[in-house]
């Protein structure tokens, strides 16, 4: 785990320790139920973890308060070293009740993070590489509903999943939505509020261009 900055004074440092120690204790208790755990686990308040026997953890994984991680998937849910799942994040490969399609799950590699209130719908496989920064309120949906048959309800036409892949060293800004079938290549920046529906090449800055309409009063 990284050290606290030397710029942090003694009082603030003490407050950080007082906030962190309960997270470590919760992690020690809940960590025994995971399929694999390699090091410290930090668990915030009111974290919901389901089907933990299908989840593998590296070192220094952090589940911040009110996050929700579901392990019901066809493949292992894997969190690498130094991964942070922000406050209020939901990771859902499948229905709460195990009905319908069982999803493929999530792999998030070393030193990557998901900001507060994100939603990762990993019915199709979601793969997130190393050193990926995902901002607050980001939605990733690795699934689409079929809707071509007009004589049948959309709900009854089933779904399809291509999956989502995000390579190493990517920064995804706040409020971004990434849809199924997208591959974001390495060294890429996705601007805030962007809807991503197609592959993004490496070394790219991508954002939705909006031209405001200006007129005189």
PDB file of C-alpha atoms in Angstrom:
ATOM      1  CA  UNK A   1       0.000   0.000   0.000  1.00  0.00           C
ATOM      2  CA  UNK A   2       1.250   3.510  -0.812  1.00  0.00           C
ATOM      3  CA  UNK A   3       2.512   5.662   2.041  1.00  0.00           C
ATOM      4  CA  UNK A   4       0.649   8.731   3.266  1.00  0.00           C
ATOM      5  CA  UNK A   5       2.099  11.943   1.835  1.00  0.00           C
ATOM      6  CA  UNK A   6       4.602  13.811   3.993  1.00  0.00           C
ATOM      7  CA  UNK A   7       2.436  16.908   3.486  1.00  0.00           C
ATOM      8  CA  UNK A   8      -0.317  15.383   5.664  1.00  0.00           C
ATOM      9  CA  UNK A   9      -0.120  16.678   9.226  1.00  0.00           C
ATOM     10  CA  UNK A  10      -0.317  14.576  12.377  1.00  0.00           C
ATOM     11  CA  UNK A  11      -3.992  15.347  13.093  1.00  0.00           C
ATOM     12  CA  UNK A  12      -5.127  14.484   9.563  1.00  0.00           C
ATOM     13  CA  UNK A  13      -2.864  11.429   9.559  1.00  0.00           C
ATOM     14  CA  UNK A  14      -4.504  10.204  12.788  1.00  0.00           C
ATOM     15  CA  UNK A  15      -7.964  10.634  11.266  1.00  0.00           C
ATOM     16  CA  UNK A  16      -6.921   8.601   8.226  1.00  0.00           C
ATOM     17  CA  UNK A  17      -5.661   5.793  10.461  1.00  0.00           C
ATOM     18  CA  UNK A  18      -8.868   5.811  12.507  1.00  0.00           C
ATOM     19  CA  UNK A  19     -10.910   5.512   9.310  1.00  0.00           C
ATOM     20  CA  UNK A  20      -8.695   2.805   7.795  1.00  0.00           C
ATOM     21  CA  UNK A  21      -8.252   0.407  10.720  1.00  0.00           C
ATOM     22  CA  UNK A  22     -11.954  -0.686  10.793  1.00  0.00           C
ATOM     23  CA  UNK A  23     -11.746  -1.336   7.039  1.00  0.00           C
ATOM     24  CA  UNK A  24      -8.782  -3.665   7.585  1.00  0.00           C
ATOM     25  CA  UNK A  25     -10.609  -5.498  10.397  1.00  0.00           C
ATOM     26  CA  UNK A  26     -13.688  -5.973   8.198  1.00  0.00           C
ATOM     27  CA  UNK A  27     -11.423  -7.186   5.405  1.00  0.00           C
ATOM     28  CA  UNK A  28      -9.801  -9.777   7.666  1.00  0.00           C
ATOM     29  CA  UNK A  29     -13.181 -11.150   8.721  1.00  0.00           C
ATOM     30  CA  UNK A  30     -14.820 -11.176   5.306  1.00  0.00           C
ATOM     31  CA  UNK A  31     -11.673 -12.188   3.455  1.00  0.00           C
ATOM     32  CA  UNK A  32     -11.885 -15.798   4.617  1.00  0.00           C
ATOM     33  CA  UNK A  33     -14.905 -16.382   2.373  1.00  0.00           C
ATOM     34  CA  UNK A  34     -13.226 -15.502  -0.940  1.00  0.00           C
ATOM     35  CA  UNK A  35     -11.959 -18.069  -3.415  1.00  0.00           C
ATOM     36  CA  UNK A  36      -8.507 -16.459  -3.213  1.00  0.00           C
ATOM     37  CA  UNK A  37      -7.028 -13.520  -1.308  1.00  0.00           C
ATOM     38  CA  UNK A  38      -3.333 -12.637  -1.530  1.00  0.00           C
ATOM     39  CA  UNK A  39      -2.949  -9.713   0.890  1.00  0.00           C
ATOM     40  CA  UNK A  40      -4.731  -6.964   2.785  1.00  0.00           C
ATOM     41  CA  UNK A  41      -8.367  -6.314   1.983  1.00  0.00           C
ATOM     42  CA  UNK A  42     -10.061  -3.030   2.920  1.00  0.00           C
ATOM     43  CA  UNK A  43     -13.851  -3.120   3.310  1.00  0.00           C
ATOM     44  CA  UNK A  44     -15.874   0.022   3.993  1.00  0.00           C
ATOM     45  CA  UNK A  45     -19.238   0.331   5.727  1.00  0.00           C
ATOM     46  CA  UNK A  46     -22.289  -1.532   4.405  1.00  0.00           C
ATOM     47  CA  UNK A  47     -20.460  -3.233   1.548  1.00  0.00           C
ATOM     48  CA  UNK A  48     -22.536  -6.006  -0.037  1.00  0.00           C
ATOM     49  CA  UNK A  49     -20.556  -8.952  -1.419  1.00  0.00           C
ATOM     50  CA  UNK A  50     -22.476 -11.901  -2.862  1.00  0.00           C
ATOM     51  CA  UNK A  51     -21.105 -15.275  -4.001  1.00  0.00           C
ATOM     52  CA  UNK A  52     -17.619 -14.408  -2.753  1.00  0.00           C
ATOM     53  CA  UNK A  53     -16.481 -17.991  -3.338  1.00  0.00           C
ATOM     54  CA  UNK A  54     -16.247 -17.051  -7.049  1.00  0.00           C
ATOM     55  CA  UNK A  55     -14.123 -13.926  -6.432  1.00  0.00           C
ATOM     56  CA  UNK A  56     -10.317 -13.728  -6.430  1.00  0.00           C
ATOM     57  CA  UNK A  57      -8.418 -10.839  -4.835  1.00  0.00           C
ATOM     58  CA  UNK A  58      -4.868  -9.591  -5.169  1.00  0.00           C
ATOM     59  CA  UNK A  59      -3.089  -7.434  -2.589  1.00  0.00           C
ATOM     60  CA  UNK A  60      -4.500  -4.204  -1.155  1.00  0.00           C
ATOM     61  CA  UNK A  61      -7.929  -4.422  -2.761  1.00  0.00           C
ATOM     62  CA  UNK A  62     -10.352  -1.761  -1.504  1.00  0.00           C
ATOM     63  CA  UNK A  63     -14.129  -2.002  -1.514  1.00  0.00           C
ATOM     64  CA  UNK A  64     -15.336   1.405  -0.349  1.00  0.00           C
ATOM     65  CA  UNK A  65     -18.550   1.990   1.579  1.00  0.00           C
ATOM     66  CA  UNK A  66     -21.921   1.037   0.049  1.00  0.00           C
ATOM     67  CA  UNK A  67     -20.327  -0.741  -2.898  1.00  0.00           C
ATOM     68  CA  UNK A  68     -21.940  -3.943  -4.155  1.00  0.00           C
ATOM     69  CA  UNK A  69     -20.001  -6.799  -5.732  1.00  0.00           C
ATOM     70  CA  UNK A  70     -21.761  -9.865  -7.081  1.00  0.00           C
ATOM     71  CA  UNK A  71     -19.748 -12.994  -7.832  1.00  0.00           C
ATOM     72  CA  UNK A  72     -22.413 -15.061  -9.604  1.00  0.00           C
ATOM     73  CA  UNK A  73     -20.807 -15.563 -13.035  1.00  0.00           C
ATOM     74  CA  UNK A  74     -19.641 -18.273 -15.425  1.00  0.00           C
ATOM     75  CA  UNK A  75     -16.019 -17.247 -14.849  1.00  0.00           C
ATOM     76  CA  UNK A  76     -14.108 -15.933 -11.831  1.00  0.00           C
ATOM     77  CA  UNK A  77     -14.472 -12.266 -10.846  1.00  0.00           C
ATOM     78  CA  UNK A  78     -10.852 -11.159 -10.487  1.00  0.00           C
ATOM     79  CA  UNK A  79      -9.438  -8.040  -8.818  1.00  0.00           C
ATOM     80  CA  UNK A  80      -5.686  -7.492  -9.212  1.00  0.00           C
ATOM     81  CA  UNK A  81      -3.264  -5.800  -6.824  1.00  0.00           C
ATOM     82  CA  UNK A  82      -4.053  -2.280  -5.571  1.00  0.00           C
ATOM     83  CA  UNK A  83      -7.507  -2.178  -7.135  1.00  0.00           C
ATOM     84  CA  UNK A  84     -10.013   0.308  -5.696  1.00  0.00           C
ATOM     85  CA  UNK A  85     -13.783  -0.030  -6.066  1.00  0.00           C
ATOM     86  CA  UNK A  86     -15.251   3.332  -5.132  1.00  0.00           C
ATOM     87  CA  UNK A  87     -18.146   4.242  -2.884  1.00  0.00           C
ATOM     88  CA  UNK A  88     -21.514   3.073  -4.189  1.00  0.00           C
ATOM     89  CA  UNK A  89     -20.137   1.123  -7.166  1.00  0.00           C
ATOM     90  CA  UNK A  90     -22.246  -1.813  -8.396  1.00  0.00           C
ATOM     91  CA  UNK A  91     -20.664  -4.805 -10.160  1.00  0.00           C
ATOM     92  CA  UNK A  92     -23.372  -7.104 -11.504  1.00  0.00           C
ATOM     93  CA  UNK A  93     -22.808 -10.011 -13.896  1.00  0.00           C
ATOM     94  CA  UNK A  94     -26.194 -11.669 -13.275  1.00  0.00           C
ATOM     95  CA  UNK A  95     -29.639 -11.308 -11.731  1.00  0.00           C
ATOM     96  CA  UNK A  96     -29.765 -11.145  -7.943  1.00  0.00           C
ATOM     97  CA  UNK A  97     -31.864 -14.290  -7.947  1.00  0.00           C
ATOM     98  CA  UNK A  98     -29.878 -16.374 -10.449  1.00  0.00           C
ATOM     99  CA  UNK A  99     -32.675 -16.452 -13.030  1.00  0.00           C
ATOM    100  CA  UNK A 100     -32.113 -16.024 -16.756  1.00  0.00           C
ATOM    101  CA  UNK A 101     -28.662 -15.636 -18.280  1.00  0.00           C
ATOM    102  CA  UNK A 102     -25.678 -16.063 -15.951  1.00  0.00           C
ATOM    103  CA  UNK A 103     -23.062 -13.475 -16.897  1.00  0.00           C
ATOM    104  CA  UNK A 104     -19.410 -13.874 -17.832  1.00  0.00           C
ATOM    105  CA  UNK A 105     -17.971 -11.525 -15.198  1.00  0.00           C
ATOM    106  CA  UNK A 106     -15.160  -9.032 -14.692  1.00  0.00           C
ATOM    107  CA  UNK A 107     -11.374  -8.930 -14.630  1.00  0.00           C
ATOM    108  CA  UNK A 108      -9.726  -5.719 -13.413  1.00  0.00           C
ATOM    109  CA  UNK A 109      -5.942  -5.717 -13.357  1.00  0.00           C
ATOM    110  CA  UNK A 110      -3.300  -4.114 -11.123  1.00  0.00           C
ATOM    111  CA  UNK A 111      -3.456  -0.461 -10.006  1.00  0.00           C
ATOM    112  CA  UNK A 112      -6.828   0.269 -11.599  1.00  0.00           C
ATOM    113  CA  UNK A 113      -9.796   1.965  -9.979  1.00  0.00           C
ATOM    114  CA  UNK A 114     -13.508   2.587 -10.463  1.00  0.00           C
ATOM    115  CA  UNK A 115     -14.783   5.917  -9.126  1.00  0.00           C
ATOM    116  CA  UNK A 116     -17.835   6.467  -6.926  1.00  0.00           C
ATOM    117  CA  UNK A 117     -21.298   5.394  -8.074  1.00  0.00           C
ATOM    118  CA  UNK A 118     -20.129   3.477 -11.129  1.00  0.00           C
ATOM    119  CA  UNK A 119     -22.130   0.608 -12.622  1.00  0.00           C
ATOM    120  CA  UNK A 120     -20.436  -2.358 -14.284  1.00  0.00           C
ATOM    121  CA  UNK A 121     -22.962  -4.634 -15.982  1.00  0.00           C
ATOM    122  CA  UNK A 122     -20.710  -7.562 -16.812  1.00  0.00           C
ATOM    123  CA  UNK A 123     -23.171 -10.062 -18.283  1.00  0.00           C
ATOM    124  CA  UNK A 124     -20.736 -10.088 -21.190  1.00  0.00           C
ATOM    125  CA  UNK A 125     -17.081 -10.261 -20.164  1.00  0.00           C
ATOM    126  CA  UNK A 126     -15.630  -6.927 -19.021  1.00  0.00           C
ATOM    127  CA  UNK A 127     -11.834  -6.771 -19.048  1.00  0.00           C
ATOM    128  CA  UNK A 128     -10.075  -3.749 -17.545  1.00  0.00           C
ATOM    129  CA  UNK A 129      -6.293  -3.552 -17.854  1.00  0.00           C
ATOM    130  CA  UNK A 130      -3.555  -2.089 -15.667  1.00  0.00           C
ATOM    131  CA  UNK A 131      -3.314   1.555 -14.542  1.00  0.00           C
ATOM    132  CA  UNK A 132      -6.873   2.363 -15.662  1.00  0.00           C
ATOM    133  CA  UNK A 133      -8.599   5.312 -13.982  1.00  0.00           C
ATOM    134  CA  UNK A 134     -12.384   5.285 -14.222  1.00  0.00           C
ATOM    135  CA  UNK A 135     -14.085   8.439 -12.971  1.00  0.00           C
ATOM    136  CA  UNK A 136     -17.307   8.809 -10.967  1.00  0.00           C
ATOM    137  CA  UNK A 137     -20.716   7.777 -12.330  1.00  0.00           C
ATOM    138  CA  UNK A 138     -19.293   5.733 -15.212  1.00  0.00           C
ATOM    139  CA  UNK A 139     -21.546   3.031 -16.682  1.00  0.00           C
ATOM    140  CA  UNK A 140     -20.243  -0.006 -18.571  1.00  0.00           C
ATOM    141  CA  UNK A 141     -22.881  -2.303 -20.089  1.00  0.00           C
ATOM    142  CA  UNK A 142     -21.632  -5.477 -21.772  1.00  0.00           C
ATOM    143  CA  UNK A 143     -25.023  -6.596 -23.039  1.00  0.00           C
ATOM    144  CA  UNK A 144     -27.695  -5.614 -25.557  1.00  0.00           C
ATOM    145  CA  UNK A 145     -31.336  -6.602 -25.821  1.00  0.00           C
ATOM    146  CA  UNK A 146     -32.550  -8.103 -29.098  1.00  0.00           C
ATOM    147  CA  UNK A 147     -35.504  -6.175 -30.528  1.00  0.00           C
ATOM    148  CA  UNK A 148     -35.861  -6.964 -34.271  1.00  0.00           C
ATOM    149  CA  UNK A 149     -39.035  -9.085 -34.010  1.00  0.00           C
ATOM    150  CA  UNK A 150     -41.961  -6.664 -33.815  1.00  0.00           C
ATOM    151  CA  UNK A 151     -44.368  -9.503 -33.069  1.00  0.00           C
ATOM    152  CA  UNK A 152     -42.638 -10.307 -29.801  1.00  0.00           C
ATOM    153  CA  UNK A 153     -41.977  -8.210 -26.733  1.00  0.00           C
ATOM    154  CA  UNK A 154     -38.406  -6.968 -26.425  1.00  0.00           C
ATOM    155  CA  UNK A 155     -38.148  -8.632 -23.035  1.00  0.00           C
ATOM    156  CA  UNK A 156     -38.833 -12.054 -24.580  1.00  0.00           C
ATOM    157  CA  UNK A 157     -36.331 -11.715 -27.452  1.00  0.00           C
ATOM    158  CA  UNK A 158     -33.320 -12.376 -25.278  1.00  0.00           C
ATOM    159  CA  UNK A 159     -29.957 -10.665 -25.175  1.00  0.00           C
ATOM    160  CA  UNK A 160     -26.546 -10.820 -26.790  1.00  0.00           C
ATOM    161  CA  UNK A 161     -23.131 -10.077 -25.336  1.00  0.00           C
ATOM    162  CA  UNK A 162     -19.920  -9.166 -27.131  1.00  0.00           C
ATOM    163  CA  UNK A 163     -18.097  -7.916 -24.049  1.00  0.00           C
ATOM    164  CA  UNK A 164     -16.101  -4.768 -23.287  1.00  0.00           C
ATOM    165  CA  UNK A 165     -12.316  -4.490 -23.181  1.00  0.00           C
ATOM    166  CA  UNK A 166     -10.279  -1.573 -21.816  1.00  0.00           C
ATOM    167  CA  UNK A 167      -6.508  -1.785 -22.259  1.00  0.00           C
ATOM    168  CA  UNK A 168      -3.726  -0.432 -20.027  1.00  0.00           C
ATOM    169  CA  UNK A 169      -3.175   3.219 -19.087  1.00  0.00           C
ATOM    170  CA  UNK A 170      -6.622   4.596 -19.896  1.00  0.00           C
ATOM    171  CA  UNK A 171      -8.369   7.524 -18.221  1.00  0.00           C
ATOM    172  CA  UNK A 172     -12.165   7.541 -18.427  1.00  0.00           C
ATOM    173  CA  UNK A 173     -13.773  10.779 -17.270  1.00  0.00           C
ATOM    174  CA  UNK A 174     -16.894  11.305 -15.177  1.00  0.00           C
ATOM    175  CA  UNK A 175     -20.355  10.253 -16.399  1.00  0.00           C
ATOM    176  CA  UNK A 176     -19.072   8.248 -19.373  1.00  0.00           C
ATOM    177  CA  UNK A 177     -21.227   5.414 -20.758  1.00  0.00           C
ATOM    178  CA  UNK A 178     -19.536   2.499 -22.553  1.00  0.00           C
ATOM    179  CA  UNK A 179     -21.752   0.061 -24.450  1.00  0.00           C
ATOM    180  CA  UNK A 180     -21.353  -3.575 -25.431  1.00  0.00           C
ATOM    181  CA  UNK A 181     -18.775  -4.564 -28.052  1.00  0.00           C
ATOM    182  CA  UNK A 182     -16.398  -1.661 -27.402  1.00  0.00           C
ATOM    183  CA  UNK A 183     -12.616  -2.076 -27.259  1.00  0.00           C
ATOM    184  CA  UNK A 184     -10.740   0.926 -25.832  1.00  0.00           C
ATOM    185  CA  UNK A 185      -7.068   0.585 -26.707  1.00  0.00           C
ATOM    186  CA  UNK A 186      -4.152   1.671 -24.507  1.00  0.00           C
ATOM    187  CA  UNK A 187      -3.006   5.207 -23.633  1.00  0.00           C
ATOM    188  CA  UNK A 188      -6.439   6.665 -24.307  1.00  0.00           C
ATOM    189  CA  UNK A 189      -8.431   9.456 -22.651  1.00  0.00           C
ATOM    190  CA  UNK A 190     -12.245   9.470 -22.770  1.00  0.00           C
ATOM    191  CA  UNK A 191     -13.729  12.892 -22.006  1.00  0.00           C
ATOM    192  CA  UNK A 192     -16.446  13.406 -19.408  1.00  0.00           C
ATOM    193  CA  UNK A 193     -20.087  12.767 -20.410  1.00  0.00           C
ATOM    194  CA  UNK A 194     -19.081  10.804 -23.518  1.00  0.00           C
ATOM    195  CA  UNK A 195     -21.149   7.952 -24.965  1.00  0.00           C
ATOM    196  CA  UNK A 196     -18.791   5.305 -26.352  1.00  0.00           C
ATOM    197  CA  UNK A 197     -20.374   2.975 -28.926  1.00  0.00           C
ATOM    198  CA  UNK A 198     -17.357   2.024 -31.063  1.00  0.00           C
ATOM    199  CA  UNK A 199     -13.740   0.959 -30.651  1.00  0.00           C
ATOM    200  CA  UNK A 200     -11.276   3.702 -29.683  1.00  0.00           C
ATOM    201  CA  UNK A 201      -7.740   3.435 -31.129  1.00  0.00           C
ATOM    202  CA  UNK A 202      -4.610   3.735 -28.992  1.00  0.00           C
ATOM    203  CA  UNK A 203      -3.119   7.119 -28.042  1.00  0.00           C
ATOM    204  CA  UNK A 204      -6.409   8.932 -28.609  1.00  0.00           C
ATOM    205  CA  UNK A 205      -8.360  11.658 -26.829  1.00  0.00           C
ATOM    206  CA  UNK A 206     -12.035  10.957 -27.512  1.00  0.00           C
ATOM    207  CA  UNK A 207     -15.059  13.007 -26.517  1.00  0.00           C
ATOM    208  CA  UNK A 208     -18.560  13.819 -27.748  1.00  0.00           C
ATOM    209  CA  UNK A 209     -18.333  17.105 -29.591  1.00  0.00           C
ATOM    210  CA  UNK A 210     -21.264  19.356 -28.842  1.00  0.00           C
ATOM    211  CA  UNK A 211     -21.632  22.688 -30.622  1.00  0.00           C
ATOM    212  CA  UNK A 212     -23.799  25.114 -28.640  1.00  0.00           C
ATOM    213  CA  UNK A 213     -26.392  27.183 -30.464  1.00  0.00           C
ATOM    214  CA  UNK A 214     -25.796  30.883 -29.841  1.00  0.00           C
ATOM    215  CA  UNK A 215     -28.183  33.663 -30.762  1.00  0.00           C
ATOM    216  CA  UNK A 216     -28.798  37.223 -29.751  1.00  0.00           C
ATOM    217  CA  UNK A 217     -31.622  38.047 -27.397  1.00  0.00           C
TER     218      UNK A 217
END
